[in-house]
Coordinates of C-alpha atoms in Angstrom, one line a residue:
Chain A
M1 CA 20.8 -13.4 34.4
N2 CA 24.6 -13.5 34.2
G3 CA 26.6 -12.2 31.6
A4 CA 27.7 -14.9 29.6
V5 CA 23.9 -15.8 29.3
S6 CA 22.8 -13.3 28.2
R7 CA 25.6 -12.3 25.8
L8 CA 24.7 -15.5 24.0
A9 CA 20.9 -14.9 23.8
Y10 CA 22.2 -11.3 22.6
R11 CA 24.0 -13.4 19.9
L12 CA 20.8 -15.1 19.2
I13 CA 19.0 -12.4 18.7
L14 CA 21.6 -11.5 16.2
R15 CA 21.8 -14.7 14.3
L16 CA 17.7 -15.1 13.9
H17 CA 18.4 -11.1 11.9
P18 CA 18.0 -12.0 8.2
A19 CA 21.9 -12.7 6.7
T20 CA 22.4 -9.8 4.5
F21 CA 22.3 -7.3 7.9
R22 CA 23.1 -9.7 10.3
H23 CA 27.0 -9.6 7.8
E24 CA 26.9 -5.9 7.6
F25 CA 26.2 -4.5 11.0
A26 CA 26.1 -8.0 13.6
S27 CA 29.9 -7.8 15.0
E28 CA 29.1 -3.9 15.3
M29 CA 26.1 -4.6 17.2
L30 CA 27.7 -7.4 20.0
W31 CA 30.6 -5.3 20.3
I32 CA 28.3 -2.6 21.3
F33 CA 26.8 -5.2 23.4
D34 CA 30.1 -5.8 25.3
Q35 CA 30.7 -2.1 25.6
E36 CA 27.2 -1.3 27.1
Q37 CA 27.5 -1.8 31.4
Q38 CA 25.2 0.9 32.7
P39 CA 22.2 -0.3 35.4
G40 CA 19.0 -1.0 33.3
A41 CA 21.3 -1.4 29.6
A42 CA 20.5 -5.1 29.5
A43 CA 16.7 -5.3 28.6
H44 CA 17.5 -2.5 26.7
L45 CA 19.1 -3.2 24.4
F46 CA 17.3 -6.7 24.7
F47 CA 14.5 -5.2 23.8
D48 CA 16.1 -3.2 20.6
G49 CA 16.9 -6.2 19.7
T50 CA 14.4 -7.6 19.5
V51 CA 12.4 -5.4 17.6
S52 CA 14.8 -4.5 15.5
L53 CA 14.8 -9.2 14.3
L54 CA 11.1 -8.0 13.9
R55 CA 11.9 -5.3 11.5
Q56 CA 14.0 -7.0 9.5
R57 CA 12.4 -9.8 9.0
F58 CA 9.3 -8.7 8.6
R59 CA 10.9 -6.0 6.0
S60 CA 13.3 -8.4 4.0
Q61 CA 9.8 -10.7 3.8
N62 CA 7.7 -7.9 2.5
G63 CA 9.8 -4.7 1.1
H64 CA 9.5 -1.5 2.4
G65 CA 6.0 -0.8 0.5
Q66 CA 4.1 -2.6 3.2
L67 CA 6.5 -1.8 6.1
S68 CA 6.4 1.0 7.8
I69 CA 8.9 1.5 10.4
A70 CA 11.0 4.1 11.6
S71 CA 12.9 5.9 13.8
G72 CA 14.2 4.9 17.1
V73 CA 13.1 2.8 20.4
M74 CA 11.4 5.1 23.0
I75 CA 11.8 2.1 25.7
T76 CA 10.0 5.1 28.9
G77 CA 7.0 5.7 26.9
P78 CA 3.5 5.4 27.8
G79 CA 1.0 2.9 26.4
I80 CA 1.9 -1.0 27.0
G81 CA 5.2 -1.0 28.7
P82 CA 9.0 -2.2 27.3
L83 CA 8.5 -5.1 28.6
R84 CA 4.7 -6.0 27.5
F85 CA 6.1 -5.2 24.6
F86 CA 9.6 -7.2 24.7
Q87 CA 6.7 -10.3 25.6
A88 CA 4.6 -9.5 22.4
A89 CA 7.1 -9.5 20.0
L90 CA 8.8 -12.7 21.8
A91 CA 6.0 -14.8 21.6
L92 CA 5.1 -13.5 18.0
S93 CA 8.9 -13.9 17.0
L94 CA 8.9 -17.8 18.7
L95 CA 5.5 -18.2 16.8
W96 CA 7.3 -17.2 13.7
F97 CA 11.0 -19.6 13.3
G98 CA 8.8 -21.8 15.3
L99 CA 6.5 -22.5 12.0
M100 CA 9.7 -21.6 9.6
F101 CA 11.4 -23.5 11.3
L102 CA 8.5 -26.5 10.9
K103 CA 8.5 -25.7 7.3
L104 CA 5.1 -25.2 7.7
P105 CA 2.9 -22.3 5.5
N106 CA 2.8 -19.3 7.7
P107 CA -1.7 -18.6 8.3
L108 CA -1.0 -15.6 9.5
N109 CA -0.8 -12.2 8.2
A110 CA 1.7 -9.9 10.2
S111 CA 2.4 -6.5 10.5
V112 CA 4.3 -3.8 12.6
R113 CA 4.1 0.3 12.0
W114 CA 6.3 2.6 14.1
A115 CA 5.4 5.7 14.3
D116 CA 7.8 7.6 13.4
R117 CA 8.0 10.9 15.1
M118 CA 6.0 9.9 18.1
P119 CA 7.2 6.8 20.9
C120 CA 3.6 4.8 19.7
Y121 CA 3.8 1.1 18.0
T122 CA 1.5 -1.4 16.3
V123 CA 1.8 -5.1 16.2
T124 CA -1.2 -6.5 14.4
L125 CA -1.8 -10.4 14.1
Q126 CA -4.3 -11.3 11.8
A127 CA -4.9 -14.6 11.6
P128 CA -7.1 -16.3 8.3
S129 CA -10.4 -15.8 11.1
H130 CA -9.9 -12.3 10.3
A131 CA -9.4 -12.3 14.5
E132 CA -6.6 -9.8 14.5
V133 CA -4.4 -8.9 17.3
V134 CA -3.1 -5.2 17.7
L135 CA -1.1 -4.2 20.5
Q136 CA -1.3 -0.4 20.0
S137 CA 0.7 2.3 22.6
A138 CA -0.7 4.8 23.4
P139 CA 0.9 8.4 21.6
Chain B
M1 CA 3.5 18.1 -0.7
P2 CA 7.2 15.5 -1.2
A3 CA 7.0 12.5 0.9
Q4 CA 8.4 11.9 3.9
T5 CA 11.6 10.3 3.2
V6 CA 15.2 10.4 4.9
K7 CA 16.4 13.3 2.9
N8 CA 13.0 15.5 3.0
P9 CA 12.2 16.9 6.8
P10 CA 10.7 17.1 8.6
L11 CA 13.1 14.0 9.2
S12 CA 12.9 11.0 12.1
S13 CA 14.0 11.8 15.6
A14 CA 16.5 8.7 14.9
T15 CA 17.4 10.7 12.0
L16 CA 18.3 13.8 13.7
H17 CA 20.4 12.4 16.0
I18 CA 22.3 10.1 14.5
L19 CA 22.6 12.9 11.4
L20 CA 23.5 15.9 14.8
A21 CA 25.5 13.3 16.3
L22 CA 28.2 13.7 13.1
A23 CA 28.1 16.6 12.3
G24 CA 31.1 16.9 15.5
G25 CA 32.8 14.3 13.7
N26 CA 33.5 11.0 12.0
L27 CA 32.4 8.6 14.6
H28 CA 31.3 4.3 15.1
G29 CA 28.4 2.8 16.1
Y30 CA 28.9 3.3 19.4
G31 CA 30.5 7.1 19.1
I32 CA 27.3 7.7 17.9
I33 CA 25.1 6.0 20.7
K34 CA 26.7 8.4 23.3
E35 CA 26.8 11.4 21.4
V36 CA 23.4 10.7 21.0
A37 CA 22.4 10.8 24.6
R38 CA 24.6 13.3 25.6
N39 CA 23.0 15.1 22.9
S40 CA 20.2 14.4 24.7
D41 CA 20.5 14.8 28.2
G42 CA 20.6 11.0 28.3
H43 CA 16.7 11.5 27.6
Y44 CA 17.3 9.6 23.9
R45 CA 18.5 6.4 24.4
L46 CA 19.6 5.1 20.3
G47 CA 19.7 1.1 21.1
P48 CA 22.1 -0.2 18.4
G49 CA 19.7 -2.3 15.8
T50 CA 17.8 1.1 15.9
L51 CA 20.7 2.5 14.6
Y52 CA 22.3 0.2 12.0
D53 CA 18.5 0.2 10.3
N54 CA 18.4 3.9 10.3
L55 CA 22.5 3.9 9.4
K56 CA 21.6 1.3 6.9
K57 CA 18.7 4.1 5.5
L58 CA 20.9 6.9 5.9
I59 CA 23.8 5.2 3.8
D60 CA 22.2 4.0 1.2
S61 CA 20.1 8.3 0.8
G62 CA 23.7 9.1 0.3
L63 CA 23.9 11.0 3.7
V64 CA 25.9 9.2 5.3
A65 CA 29.1 7.0 4.0
D66 CA 32.1 4.6 5.7
V67 CA 34.9 6.3 6.3
P68 CA 38.1 4.6 4.2
T69 CA 39.9 3.1 5.8
T70 CA 43.2 5.2 5.3
S71 CA 41.6 8.4 6.7
S72 CA 43.8 9.9 9.6
T73 CA 40.6 10.5 11.8
R74 CA 40.4 6.7 11.2
K75 CA 43.7 5.4 11.8
A76 CA 44.5 7.3 15.6
A77 CA 41.3 6.4 16.3
L78 CA 42.2 2.5 15.0
A79 CA 45.0 2.9 16.9
K80 CA 42.7 2.7 20.4
E81 CA 40.3 1.0 19.2
D82 CA 39.3 -2.3 17.3
D83 CA 38.8 -2.4 13.5
R84 CA 35.4 -0.5 13.8
R85 CA 33.4 0.7 11.0
F86 CA 33.5 4.5 11.2
F87 CA 31.0 6.9 10.5
T88 CA 31.2 10.6 8.5
L89 CA 28.6 13.3 6.9
T90 CA 28.1 13.3 3.4
R91 CA 27.7 16.7 1.5
E92 CA 24.2 16.7 1.4
G93 CA 23.6 15.1 5.3
K94 CA 25.5 18.3 5.6
D95 CA 22.2 19.9 3.2
V96 CA 19.0 17.8 5.2
L97 CA 20.8 18.6 8.4
A98 CA 20.8 21.9 8.1
R99 CA 17.4 22.7 5.8
E100 CA 16.3 20.6 9.0
V101 CA 17.6 22.5 11.9
D102 CA 15.9 26.0 10.0
R103 CA 12.8 24.1 9.5
L104 CA 13.1 23.3 13.6
Q105 CA 14.2 27.3 14.4
G106 CA 10.9 28.3 11.8
V107 CA 9.1 25.6 14.6
V108 CA 10.0 27.3 18.2
T109 CA 10.1 31.1 16.5
K110 CA 6.3 30.5 15.6
A111 CA 6.5 29.0 19.4
R112 CA 7.8 31.4 20.4
A113 CA 5.4 34.4 19.1
R114 CA 2.7 32.5 20.7
L115 CA 3.6 31.6 24.0
Q116 CA 3.7 35.0 24.4
E117 CA 0.5 35.6 22.4
A118 CA -0.8 34.4 24.4
R119 CA 1.2 35.6 28.3
T120 CA 0.0 39.3 27.2
G121 CA -3.9 38.4 26.7
R122 CA -3.9 37.0 29.8
A123 CA -2.2 39.6 32.0

């Protein structure tokens, strides 16, 4: 992915953040994206941006009480790994925004848990049939 | 036991690293990221999403504040860079950081004592 395309993709991720967070921090985040030139930085930034998108979206819709997301992004931690988590997060985001775009009622109860002091995260997708998909990294 | 918040140690890794970075002086977001990487010898990489999420919580809690535009530090920085937001550690932020460092010091002291006991017992 060349620089212009990756910048455009990152801007799209920022654009999908809730308006309050976006107005306050998106320009700063994009500036940091432009500054980061070290090898492997783009993958880290996309992973962080996607997690941030999920975190802010869930928080804005569910409030702080139902969501436990904190701490930093430890992309080198064990478990399902950043690439798999990124794929899952991207799929979840596309599904979520697809439903919003089509103005369909959301049939999924989704939650993300981010452990405070260990590189551990859990994404839970719960359908009305109580089928549950859990992606969890090992601490 | 008090509920864990950004004001009550133990702090999360990201919060601790951000407060530590700001303890050295006022910084903008990218400056914090670079300082965190330097302080951790490159082992802890903070992304901008994580950074600003934590900064927002720290600002809401009164531990970190925006640097006013009139600040001499900021004016000097503006000579080199665009109009970026700079952040500073408040007095309360310094107190919380000091409490966390004391707590970690206690953990290290206990850990050393345990290791010493284990070595003595083995010998």
